[in-house]
Short mmCIF file of C-alpha atoms in Angstrom, two decimals:
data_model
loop_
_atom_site.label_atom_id
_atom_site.label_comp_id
_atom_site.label_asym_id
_atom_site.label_seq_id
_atom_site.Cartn_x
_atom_site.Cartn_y
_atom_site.Cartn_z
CA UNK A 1 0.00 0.00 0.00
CA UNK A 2 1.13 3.54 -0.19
CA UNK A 3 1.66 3.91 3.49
CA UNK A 4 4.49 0.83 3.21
CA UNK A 5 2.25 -1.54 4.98
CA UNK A 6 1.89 -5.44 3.29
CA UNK A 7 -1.20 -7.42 3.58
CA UNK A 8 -2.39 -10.56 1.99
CA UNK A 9 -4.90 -9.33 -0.75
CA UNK A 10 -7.66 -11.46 -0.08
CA UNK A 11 -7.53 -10.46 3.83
CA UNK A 12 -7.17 -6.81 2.82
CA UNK A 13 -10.77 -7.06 0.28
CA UNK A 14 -12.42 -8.74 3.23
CA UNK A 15 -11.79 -6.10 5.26
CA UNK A 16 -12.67 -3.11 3.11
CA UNK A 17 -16.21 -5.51 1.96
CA UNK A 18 -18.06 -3.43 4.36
CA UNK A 19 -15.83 -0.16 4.99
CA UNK A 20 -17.31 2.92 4.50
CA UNK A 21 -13.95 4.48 2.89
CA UNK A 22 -11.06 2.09 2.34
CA UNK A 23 -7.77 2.46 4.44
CA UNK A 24 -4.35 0.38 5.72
CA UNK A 25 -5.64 -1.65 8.71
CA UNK A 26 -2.49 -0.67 10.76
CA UNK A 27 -2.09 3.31 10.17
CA UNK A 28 -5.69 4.13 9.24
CA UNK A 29 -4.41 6.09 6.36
CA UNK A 30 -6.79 6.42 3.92
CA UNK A 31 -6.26 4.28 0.46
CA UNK A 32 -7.23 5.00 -3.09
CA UNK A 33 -5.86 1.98 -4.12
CA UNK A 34 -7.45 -0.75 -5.95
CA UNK A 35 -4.71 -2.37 -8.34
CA UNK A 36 -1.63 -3.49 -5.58
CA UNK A 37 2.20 -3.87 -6.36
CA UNK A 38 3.37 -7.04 -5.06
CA UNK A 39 5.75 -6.90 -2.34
CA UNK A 40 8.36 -9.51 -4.19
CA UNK A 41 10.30 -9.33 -0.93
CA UNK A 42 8.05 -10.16 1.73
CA UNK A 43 6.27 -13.32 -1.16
CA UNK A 44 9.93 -14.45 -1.49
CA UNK A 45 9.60 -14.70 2.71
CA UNK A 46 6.49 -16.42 2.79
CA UNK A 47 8.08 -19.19 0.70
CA UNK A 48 10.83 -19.56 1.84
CA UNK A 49 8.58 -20.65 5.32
CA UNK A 50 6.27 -22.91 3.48
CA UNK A 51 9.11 -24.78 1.93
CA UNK A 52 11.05 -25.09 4.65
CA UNK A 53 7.88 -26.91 6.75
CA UNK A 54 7.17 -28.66 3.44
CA UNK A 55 10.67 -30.13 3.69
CA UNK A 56 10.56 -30.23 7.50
CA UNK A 57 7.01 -32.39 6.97
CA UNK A 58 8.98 -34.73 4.66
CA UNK A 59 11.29 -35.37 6.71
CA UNK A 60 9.05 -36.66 9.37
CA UNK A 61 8.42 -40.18 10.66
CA UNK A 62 4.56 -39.53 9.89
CA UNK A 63 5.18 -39.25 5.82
CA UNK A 64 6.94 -42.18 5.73
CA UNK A 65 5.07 -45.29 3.32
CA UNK A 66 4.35 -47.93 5.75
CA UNK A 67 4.84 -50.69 2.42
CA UNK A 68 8.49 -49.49 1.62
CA UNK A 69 9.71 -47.00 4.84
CA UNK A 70 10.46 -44.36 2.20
CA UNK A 71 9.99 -40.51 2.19
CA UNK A 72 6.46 -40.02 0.17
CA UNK A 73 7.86 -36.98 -1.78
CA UNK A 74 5.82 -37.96 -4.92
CA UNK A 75 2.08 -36.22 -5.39
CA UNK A 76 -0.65 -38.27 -7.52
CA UNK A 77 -3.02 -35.93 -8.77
CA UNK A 78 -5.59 -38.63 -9.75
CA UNK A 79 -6.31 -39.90 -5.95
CA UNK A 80 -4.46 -36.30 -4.49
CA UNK A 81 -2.39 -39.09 -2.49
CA UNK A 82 1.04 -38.42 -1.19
CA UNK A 83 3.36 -41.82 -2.66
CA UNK A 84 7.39 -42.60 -2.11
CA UNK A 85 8.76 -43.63 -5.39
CA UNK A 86 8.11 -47.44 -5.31
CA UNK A 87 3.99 -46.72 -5.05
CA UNK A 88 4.07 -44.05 -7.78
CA UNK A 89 5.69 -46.86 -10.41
CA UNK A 90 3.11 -50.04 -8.83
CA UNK A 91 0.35 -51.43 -11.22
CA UNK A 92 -2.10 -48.89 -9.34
CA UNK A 93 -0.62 -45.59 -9.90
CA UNK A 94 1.79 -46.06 -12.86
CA UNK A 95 -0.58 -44.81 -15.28
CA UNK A 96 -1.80 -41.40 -12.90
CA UNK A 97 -0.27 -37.92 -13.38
CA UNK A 98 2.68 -37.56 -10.77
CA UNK A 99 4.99 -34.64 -10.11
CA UNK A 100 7.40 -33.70 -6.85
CA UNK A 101 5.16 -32.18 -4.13
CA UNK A 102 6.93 -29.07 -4.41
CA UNK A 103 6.04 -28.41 -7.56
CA UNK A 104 2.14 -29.53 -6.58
CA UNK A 105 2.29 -27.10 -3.95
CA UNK A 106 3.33 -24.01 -6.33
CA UNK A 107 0.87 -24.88 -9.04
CA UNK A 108 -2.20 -25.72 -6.35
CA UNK A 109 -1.37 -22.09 -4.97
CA UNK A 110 -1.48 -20.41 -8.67
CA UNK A 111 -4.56 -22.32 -9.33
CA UNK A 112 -6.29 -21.44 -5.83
CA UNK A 113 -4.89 -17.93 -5.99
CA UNK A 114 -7.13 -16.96 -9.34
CA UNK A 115 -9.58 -18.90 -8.39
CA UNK A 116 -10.30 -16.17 -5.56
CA UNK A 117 -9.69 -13.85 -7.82
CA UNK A 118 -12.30 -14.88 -9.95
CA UNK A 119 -15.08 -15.62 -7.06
CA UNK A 120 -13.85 -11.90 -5.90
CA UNK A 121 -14.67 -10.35 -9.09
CA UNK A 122 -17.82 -11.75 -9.56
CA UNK A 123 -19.14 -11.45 -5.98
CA UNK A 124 -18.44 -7.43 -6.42
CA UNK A 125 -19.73 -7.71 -10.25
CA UNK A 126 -23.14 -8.76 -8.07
CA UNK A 127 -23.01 -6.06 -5.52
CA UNK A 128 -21.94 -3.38 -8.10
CA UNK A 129 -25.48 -4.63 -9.73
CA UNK A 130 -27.42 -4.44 -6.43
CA UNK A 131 -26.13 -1.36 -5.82
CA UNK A 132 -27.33 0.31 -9.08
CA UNK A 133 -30.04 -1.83 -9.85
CA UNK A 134 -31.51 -1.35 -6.39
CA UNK A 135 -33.37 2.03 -7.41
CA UNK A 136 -34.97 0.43 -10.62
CA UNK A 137 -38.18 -0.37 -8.62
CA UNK A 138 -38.83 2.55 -7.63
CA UNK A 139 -38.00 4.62 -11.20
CA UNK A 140 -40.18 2.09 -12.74
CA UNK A 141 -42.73 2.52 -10.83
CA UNK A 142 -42.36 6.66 -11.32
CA UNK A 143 -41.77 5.97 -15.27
CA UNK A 144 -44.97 4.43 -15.40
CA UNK A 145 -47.50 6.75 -13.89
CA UNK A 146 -45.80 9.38 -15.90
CA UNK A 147 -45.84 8.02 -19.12
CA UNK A 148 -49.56 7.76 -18.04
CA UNK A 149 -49.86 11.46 -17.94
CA UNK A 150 -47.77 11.86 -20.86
CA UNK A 151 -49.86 9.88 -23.37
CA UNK A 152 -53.00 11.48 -22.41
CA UNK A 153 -50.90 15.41 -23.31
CA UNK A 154 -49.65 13.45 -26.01
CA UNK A 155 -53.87 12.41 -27.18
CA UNK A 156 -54.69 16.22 -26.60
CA UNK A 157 -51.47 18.05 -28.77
CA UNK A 158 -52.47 15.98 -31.57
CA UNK A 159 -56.09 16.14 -31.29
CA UNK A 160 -56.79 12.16 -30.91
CA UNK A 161 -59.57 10.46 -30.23
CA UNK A 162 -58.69 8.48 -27.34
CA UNK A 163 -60.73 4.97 -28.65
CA UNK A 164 -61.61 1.92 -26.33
CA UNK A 165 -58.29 -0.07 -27.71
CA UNK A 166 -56.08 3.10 -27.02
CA UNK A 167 -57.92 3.21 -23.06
CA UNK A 168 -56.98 -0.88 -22.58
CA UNK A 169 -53.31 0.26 -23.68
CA UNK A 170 -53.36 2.44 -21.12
CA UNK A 171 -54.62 0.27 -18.54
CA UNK A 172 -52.76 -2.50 -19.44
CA UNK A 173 -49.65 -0.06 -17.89
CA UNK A 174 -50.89 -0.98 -14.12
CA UNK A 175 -51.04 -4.71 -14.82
CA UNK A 176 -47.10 -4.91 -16.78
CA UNK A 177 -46.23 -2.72 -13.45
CA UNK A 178 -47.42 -5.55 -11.37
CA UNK A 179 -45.65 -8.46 -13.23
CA UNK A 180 -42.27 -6.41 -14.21
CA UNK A 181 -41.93 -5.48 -10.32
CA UNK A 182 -42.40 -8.96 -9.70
CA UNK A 183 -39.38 -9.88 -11.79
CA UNK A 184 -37.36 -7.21 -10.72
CA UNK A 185 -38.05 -8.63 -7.15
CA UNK A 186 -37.25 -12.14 -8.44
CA UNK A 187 -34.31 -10.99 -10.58
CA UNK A 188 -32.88 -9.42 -6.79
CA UNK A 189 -33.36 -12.36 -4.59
CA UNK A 190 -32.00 -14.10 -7.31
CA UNK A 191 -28.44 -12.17 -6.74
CA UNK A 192 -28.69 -11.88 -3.42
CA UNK A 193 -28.71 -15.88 -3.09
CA UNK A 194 -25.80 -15.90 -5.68
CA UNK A 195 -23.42 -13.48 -3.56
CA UNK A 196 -24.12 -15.74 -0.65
CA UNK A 197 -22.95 -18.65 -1.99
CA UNK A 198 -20.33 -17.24 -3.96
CA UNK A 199 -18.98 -15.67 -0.32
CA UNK A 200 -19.72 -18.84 1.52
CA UNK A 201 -17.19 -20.67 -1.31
CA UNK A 202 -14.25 -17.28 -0.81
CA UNK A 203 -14.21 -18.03 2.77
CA UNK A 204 -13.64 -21.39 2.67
CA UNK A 205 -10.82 -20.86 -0.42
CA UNK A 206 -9.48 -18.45 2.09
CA UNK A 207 -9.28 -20.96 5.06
CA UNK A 208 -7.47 -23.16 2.37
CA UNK A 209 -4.81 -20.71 2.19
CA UNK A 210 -3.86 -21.19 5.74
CA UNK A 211 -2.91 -24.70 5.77
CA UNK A 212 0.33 -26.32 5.21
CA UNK A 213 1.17 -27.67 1.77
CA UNK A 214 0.51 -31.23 2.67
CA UNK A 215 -3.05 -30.84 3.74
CA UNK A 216 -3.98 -27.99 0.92
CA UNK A 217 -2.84 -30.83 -1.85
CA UNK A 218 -5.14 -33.54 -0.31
CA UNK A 219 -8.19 -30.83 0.11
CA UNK A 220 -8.01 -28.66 -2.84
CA UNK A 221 -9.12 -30.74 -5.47
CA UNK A 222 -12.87 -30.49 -4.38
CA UNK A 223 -13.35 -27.10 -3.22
CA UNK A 224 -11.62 -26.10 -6.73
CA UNK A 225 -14.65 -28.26 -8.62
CA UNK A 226 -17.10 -26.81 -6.27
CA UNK A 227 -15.86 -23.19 -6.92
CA UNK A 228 -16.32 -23.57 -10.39
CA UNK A 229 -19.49 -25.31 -10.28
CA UNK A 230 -20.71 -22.18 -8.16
CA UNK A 231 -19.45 -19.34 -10.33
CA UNK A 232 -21.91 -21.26 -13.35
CA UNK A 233 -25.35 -19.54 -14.19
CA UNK A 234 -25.04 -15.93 -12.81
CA UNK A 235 -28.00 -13.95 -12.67
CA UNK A 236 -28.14 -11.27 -15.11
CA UNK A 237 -29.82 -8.06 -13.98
CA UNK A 238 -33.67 -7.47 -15.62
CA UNK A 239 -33.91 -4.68 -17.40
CA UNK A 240 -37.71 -3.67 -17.44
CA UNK A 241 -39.19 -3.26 -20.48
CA UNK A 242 -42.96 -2.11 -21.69
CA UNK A 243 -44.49 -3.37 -24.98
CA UNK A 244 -44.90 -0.53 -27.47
CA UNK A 245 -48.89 -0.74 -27.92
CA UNK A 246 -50.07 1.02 -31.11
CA UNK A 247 -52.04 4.09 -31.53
CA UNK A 248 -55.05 4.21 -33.80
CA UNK A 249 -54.68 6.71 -35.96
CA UNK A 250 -51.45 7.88 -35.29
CA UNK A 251 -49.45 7.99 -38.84
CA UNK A 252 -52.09 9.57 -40.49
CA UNK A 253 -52.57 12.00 -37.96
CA UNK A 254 -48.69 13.16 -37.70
CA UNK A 255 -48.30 13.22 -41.47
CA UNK A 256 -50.80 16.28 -41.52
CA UNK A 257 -48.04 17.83 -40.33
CA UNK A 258 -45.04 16.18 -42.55
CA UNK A 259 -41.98 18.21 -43.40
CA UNK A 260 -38.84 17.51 -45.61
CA UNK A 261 -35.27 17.98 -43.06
CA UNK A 262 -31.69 17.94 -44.68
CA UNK A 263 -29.17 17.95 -42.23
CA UNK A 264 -26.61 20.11 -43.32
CA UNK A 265 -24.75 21.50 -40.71
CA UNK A 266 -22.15 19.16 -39.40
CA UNK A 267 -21.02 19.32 -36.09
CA UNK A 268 -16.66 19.48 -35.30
CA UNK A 269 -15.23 16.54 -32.99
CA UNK A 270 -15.68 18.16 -30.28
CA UNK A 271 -19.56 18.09 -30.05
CA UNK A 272 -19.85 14.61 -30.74
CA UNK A 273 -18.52 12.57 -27.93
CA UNK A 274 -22.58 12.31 -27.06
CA UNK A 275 -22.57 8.38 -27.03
CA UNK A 276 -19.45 8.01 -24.92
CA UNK A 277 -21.24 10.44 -22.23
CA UNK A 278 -24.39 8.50 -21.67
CA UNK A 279 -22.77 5.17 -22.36
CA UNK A 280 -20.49 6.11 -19.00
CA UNK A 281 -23.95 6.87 -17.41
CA UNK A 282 -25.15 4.74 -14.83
CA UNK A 283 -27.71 5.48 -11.82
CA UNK A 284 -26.59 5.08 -7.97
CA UNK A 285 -29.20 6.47 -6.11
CA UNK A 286 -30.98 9.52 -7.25
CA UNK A 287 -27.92 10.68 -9.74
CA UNK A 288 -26.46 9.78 -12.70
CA UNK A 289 -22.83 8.69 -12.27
CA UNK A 290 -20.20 8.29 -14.73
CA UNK A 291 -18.44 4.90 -14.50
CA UNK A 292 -16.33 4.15 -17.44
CA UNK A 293 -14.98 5.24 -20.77
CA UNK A 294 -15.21 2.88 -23.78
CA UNK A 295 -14.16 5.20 -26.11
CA UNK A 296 -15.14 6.78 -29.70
CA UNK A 297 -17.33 5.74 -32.14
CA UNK A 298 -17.20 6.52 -35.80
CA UNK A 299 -19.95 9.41 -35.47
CA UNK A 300 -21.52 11.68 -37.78
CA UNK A 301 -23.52 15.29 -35.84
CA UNK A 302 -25.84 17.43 -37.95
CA UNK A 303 -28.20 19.97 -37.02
CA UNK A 304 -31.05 20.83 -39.60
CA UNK A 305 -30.69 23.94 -41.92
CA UNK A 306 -33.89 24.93 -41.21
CA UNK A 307 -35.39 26.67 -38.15
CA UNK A 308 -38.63 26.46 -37.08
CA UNK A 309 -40.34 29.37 -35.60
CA UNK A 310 -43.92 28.48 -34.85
CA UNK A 311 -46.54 25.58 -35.96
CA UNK A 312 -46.37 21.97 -35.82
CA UNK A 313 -43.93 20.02 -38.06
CA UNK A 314 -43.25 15.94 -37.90
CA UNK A 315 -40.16 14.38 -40.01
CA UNK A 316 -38.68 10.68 -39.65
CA UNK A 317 -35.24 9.66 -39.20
CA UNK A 318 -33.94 5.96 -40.13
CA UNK A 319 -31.63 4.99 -37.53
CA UNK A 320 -31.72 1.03 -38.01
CA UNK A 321 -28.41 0.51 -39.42
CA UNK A 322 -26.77 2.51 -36.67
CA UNK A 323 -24.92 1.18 -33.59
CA UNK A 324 -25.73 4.17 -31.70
CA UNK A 325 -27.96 6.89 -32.69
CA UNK A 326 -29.89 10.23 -31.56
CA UNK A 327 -32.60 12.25 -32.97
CA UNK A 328 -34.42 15.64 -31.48
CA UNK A 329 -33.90 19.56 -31.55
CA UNK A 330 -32.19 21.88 -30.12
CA UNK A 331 -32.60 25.55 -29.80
CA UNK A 332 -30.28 27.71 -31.31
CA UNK A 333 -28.79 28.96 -27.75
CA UNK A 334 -27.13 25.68 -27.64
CA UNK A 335 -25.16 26.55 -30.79
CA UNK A 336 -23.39 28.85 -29.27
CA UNK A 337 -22.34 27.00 -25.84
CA UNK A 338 -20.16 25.22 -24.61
CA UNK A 339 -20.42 21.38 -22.29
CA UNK A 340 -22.05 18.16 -23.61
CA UNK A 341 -25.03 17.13 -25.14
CA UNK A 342 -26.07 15.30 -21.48
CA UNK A 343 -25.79 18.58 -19.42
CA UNK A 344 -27.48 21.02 -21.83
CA UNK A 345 -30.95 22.12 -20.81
CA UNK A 346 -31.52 23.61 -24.72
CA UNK A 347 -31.39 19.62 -26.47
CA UNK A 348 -34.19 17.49 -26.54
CA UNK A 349 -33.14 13.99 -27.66
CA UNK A 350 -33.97 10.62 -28.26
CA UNK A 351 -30.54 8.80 -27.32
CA UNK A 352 -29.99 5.36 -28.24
CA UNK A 353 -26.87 3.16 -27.09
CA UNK A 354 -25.77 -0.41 -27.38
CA UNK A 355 -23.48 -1.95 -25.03
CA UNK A 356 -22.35 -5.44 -25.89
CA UNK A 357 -25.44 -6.74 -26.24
CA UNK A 358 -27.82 -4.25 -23.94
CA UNK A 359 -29.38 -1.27 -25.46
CA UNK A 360 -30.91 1.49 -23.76
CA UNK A 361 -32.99 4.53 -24.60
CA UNK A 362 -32.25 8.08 -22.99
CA UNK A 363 -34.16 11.41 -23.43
CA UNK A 364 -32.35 14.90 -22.43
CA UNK A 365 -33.30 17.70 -20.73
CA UNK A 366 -33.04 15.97 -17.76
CA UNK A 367 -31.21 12.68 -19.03
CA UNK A 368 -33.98 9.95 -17.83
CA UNK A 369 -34.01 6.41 -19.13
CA UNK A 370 -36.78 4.96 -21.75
CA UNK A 371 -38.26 1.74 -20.49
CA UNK A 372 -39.52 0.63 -23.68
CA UNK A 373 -39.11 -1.38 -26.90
CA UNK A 374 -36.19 -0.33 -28.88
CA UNK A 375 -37.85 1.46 -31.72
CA UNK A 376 -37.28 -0.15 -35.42
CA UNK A 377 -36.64 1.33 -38.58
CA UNK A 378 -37.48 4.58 -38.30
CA UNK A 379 -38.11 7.61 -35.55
CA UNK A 380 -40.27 10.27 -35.86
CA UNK A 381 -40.06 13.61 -34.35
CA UNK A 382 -43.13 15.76 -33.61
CA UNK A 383 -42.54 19.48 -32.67
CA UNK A 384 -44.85 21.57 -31.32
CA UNK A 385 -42.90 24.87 -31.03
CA UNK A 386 -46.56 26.68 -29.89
CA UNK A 387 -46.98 24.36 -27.37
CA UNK A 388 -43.40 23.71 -26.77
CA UNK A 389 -43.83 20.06 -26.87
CA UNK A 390 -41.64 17.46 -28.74
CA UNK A 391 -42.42 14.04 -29.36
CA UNK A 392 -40.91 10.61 -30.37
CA UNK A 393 -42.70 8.40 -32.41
CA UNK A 394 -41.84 4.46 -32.95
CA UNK A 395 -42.84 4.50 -36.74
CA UNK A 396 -43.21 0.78 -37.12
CA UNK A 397 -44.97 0.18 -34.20
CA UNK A 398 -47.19 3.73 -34.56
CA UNK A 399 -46.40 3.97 -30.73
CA UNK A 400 -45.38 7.07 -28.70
CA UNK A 401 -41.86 6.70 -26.98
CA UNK A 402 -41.65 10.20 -25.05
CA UNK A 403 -43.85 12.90 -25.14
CA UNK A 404 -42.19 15.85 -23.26
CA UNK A 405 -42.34 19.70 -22.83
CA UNK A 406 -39.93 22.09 -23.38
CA UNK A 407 -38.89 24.24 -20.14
CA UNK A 408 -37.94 27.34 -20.78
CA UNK A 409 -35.36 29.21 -19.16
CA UNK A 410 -35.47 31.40 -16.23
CA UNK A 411 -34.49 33.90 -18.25
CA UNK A 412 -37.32 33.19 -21.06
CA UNK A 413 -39.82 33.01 -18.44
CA UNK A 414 -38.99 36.61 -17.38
CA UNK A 415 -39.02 38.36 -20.94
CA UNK A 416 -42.38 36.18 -21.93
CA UNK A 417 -43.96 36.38 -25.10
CA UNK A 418 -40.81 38.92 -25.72
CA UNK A 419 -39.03 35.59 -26.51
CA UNK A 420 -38.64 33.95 -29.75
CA UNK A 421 -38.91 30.22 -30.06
CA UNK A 422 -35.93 29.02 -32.59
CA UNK A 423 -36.08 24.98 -32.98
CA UNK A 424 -33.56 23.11 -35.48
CA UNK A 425 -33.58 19.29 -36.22
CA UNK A 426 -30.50 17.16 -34.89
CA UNK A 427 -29.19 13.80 -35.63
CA UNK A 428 -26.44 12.04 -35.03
CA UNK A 429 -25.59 8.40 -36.01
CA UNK A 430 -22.42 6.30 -35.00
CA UNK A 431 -21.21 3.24 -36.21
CA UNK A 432 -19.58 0.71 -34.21
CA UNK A 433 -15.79 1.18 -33.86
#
């Protein structure tokens, strides 16, 4: 550690499992640590000692073969029996896998050493889950009864008739509540059973660290097969997801409103790290937190050459082909600042992301997550720059995805009326690379 204190690794992870803020069990002194330098000095020590009781162990009058009075110096890995040189050549073992116990010992370390390692990283892969995971319940449930609300202002902006099938849609919300929360609650017990058994396995790996040579070869065998068998079938966290239930009426109705968008002005390097941001995005508590940075996609920004002023106007973007994508307006205020896409309040966007093999939607202006189907095809947009309302449309599906309104600023809220709306189209579209 950075004070100059050495600890065994595993010990020192136990000990920080529940710590509030990590630091060196001797001094206290807080430790930012997480990838150690091992002290070659002290692990020269420590073997040194176990050798010399392997040899003093060898030596004794207890490892002696009762058939042949020799020193048993040979290990058999088939029966993980300790056999002097006459045993390990008899009919029985000629035909086993033999080697010196000294080299057993080494190799059983290596092989027990990574095989905490591995229980280690996927017992904090599990909490790291719980932890973030842990809040989805209750966004869900908050997600839902708003996208209640938002429907229905979604029905009045564009004048629809809210029919009988469009009402069961609606209702249908409560009941996909009921069984998604279920899962979730599942999906967490789940993971919470996992860690336990996964922790129950460390600490017995751990125990097998402390014994002598001779008794870790005879032992180690098992709990290795049982560690592996345990680290099978992880649970993978649920990601709640509501069907995209169509609207009747809904293409017909928007393309009263149709309008042709080139995308013309493209946007330098230095506005388009967009997908990187909310990829690094991921919710502890109340707050989006940035946790890593996978790095840059191939990515191509445009804003639309036209500016919209007043009225309602729909267009459609085909994003299918895209790894990541986004779609939405901004007003031209945003043009002129500085800061990312994610902390602007002047973009509303439709932000889509694919991580390995998880995709997720995001809207801006606050950045809140989409629980629903991944749109296909194509997305429209619907602005109502009246109403200040903007609108993402699932064209396959003719399902809403977010129906939002625009805030305006403190400062447009004090000049009123005196302010002028100014909307412009944006895309961008990344490919995977």
């Amino acid at each position: 550690m950075g004070c100059g204190h050495s600890f065994c690794c595993s010990c020192l992870y136990v000990s920080w499992e529940k710590a509030e803020s990590p630091s060196c069990p001797v001094c206290r002194k807080p430790s930012e640590q997480k990838i150690f330098k091992t002290n070659i000095t002290l692990q020269n020590l420590v073997s040194m000692a176990r050798k010399a009781s392997l040899r003093q162990f060898l030596s004794s009058v207890d490892n002696r073969c009762e058939l042949h009075q020799e020193t048993k110096q040979i290990f058999c890995e088939d029966d993980r029996s300790l056999l002097c040189l006459h045993c390990s050549s008899s009919q029985e073992h000629e035909a086993h896998r033999h080697c010196s116990l000294e080299e057993a010992a080494e190799e059983h370390r290596r092989k027990l050493s990574n095989q905490m390692r591995s229980l280690w990283e996927k017992i904090q892969e599990i909490q790291k889950t719980l932890n973030k995971d842990g809040r989805i319940p209750v966004y869900w449930m908050a997600y839902l009864y708003k996208r209640q609300d938002e429907t229905r202002a979604f029905y009045e902006t564009l004048q629809l008739v809210l029919r009988e099938e469009d009402k069961k849609n609606l209702e249908r919300l409560i009941d996909e509540e009921s069984k998604l929360s279920e899962q979730l609650k599942k999906c967490q017990a789940e993971m919470i059973e996992k860690r336990i058994s996964l922790r129950a396995m460390y600490d017995e790996l751990m125990d097998m660290c402390l014994k002598p040579d001779e008794e870790m070869l005879k032992e180690l065998g098992d709990k290795l097969r049982r560690s592996e068998q345990v680290q099978v079938h992880m649970p993978q966290p649920l990601q709640p997801e509501l069907t995209a239930h169509p609207i009747t009426g809904l293409m017909d109705r928007l393309n009263h409103f149709r309008v042709g968008v080139s995308f013309t002005g493209e946007i330098t390097h230095d506005n388009i790290q967009l997908f990187n941001d909310v990829r690094s995005l991921r919710f502890m508590g109340d707050l989006p937190h940035v946790s890593r940075d996978p790095g840059a996609s191939n990515c191509f920004a445009a804003w639309g050459a036209h500016v919209f002023k007043s009225g309602k106007h729909y267009w459609e973007v085909y994003v299918d082909k895209s790894w990541d994508w986004a779609v939405g307006v901004c007003e031209d205020p945003w043009m002129k600042k500085n800061g990312t896409l994610t902390e602007c309040k002047d973009t509303f966007l439709l932000i889509h992301v694919k991580d390995d093999n998880q995709t997720t939607l995001w809207t801006t202006a606050p950045m809140a997550r989409q629980y629903i189907q991944k749109p296909l095809g194509r997305v429209g947009v619907f602005l109502d720059v009246d109403n200040r309302s903007v609108s993402f449309v699932d064209v396959a599906r003719c399902s809403l995805i977010k129906h939002s309104f625009i805030r305006r600023s403190p400062f447009q809220e004090y000049i009123g009326d005196l302010c002028n709306n100014n909307f412009r189209p944006y895309i961008s579209l990344a490919t995977h690379g």
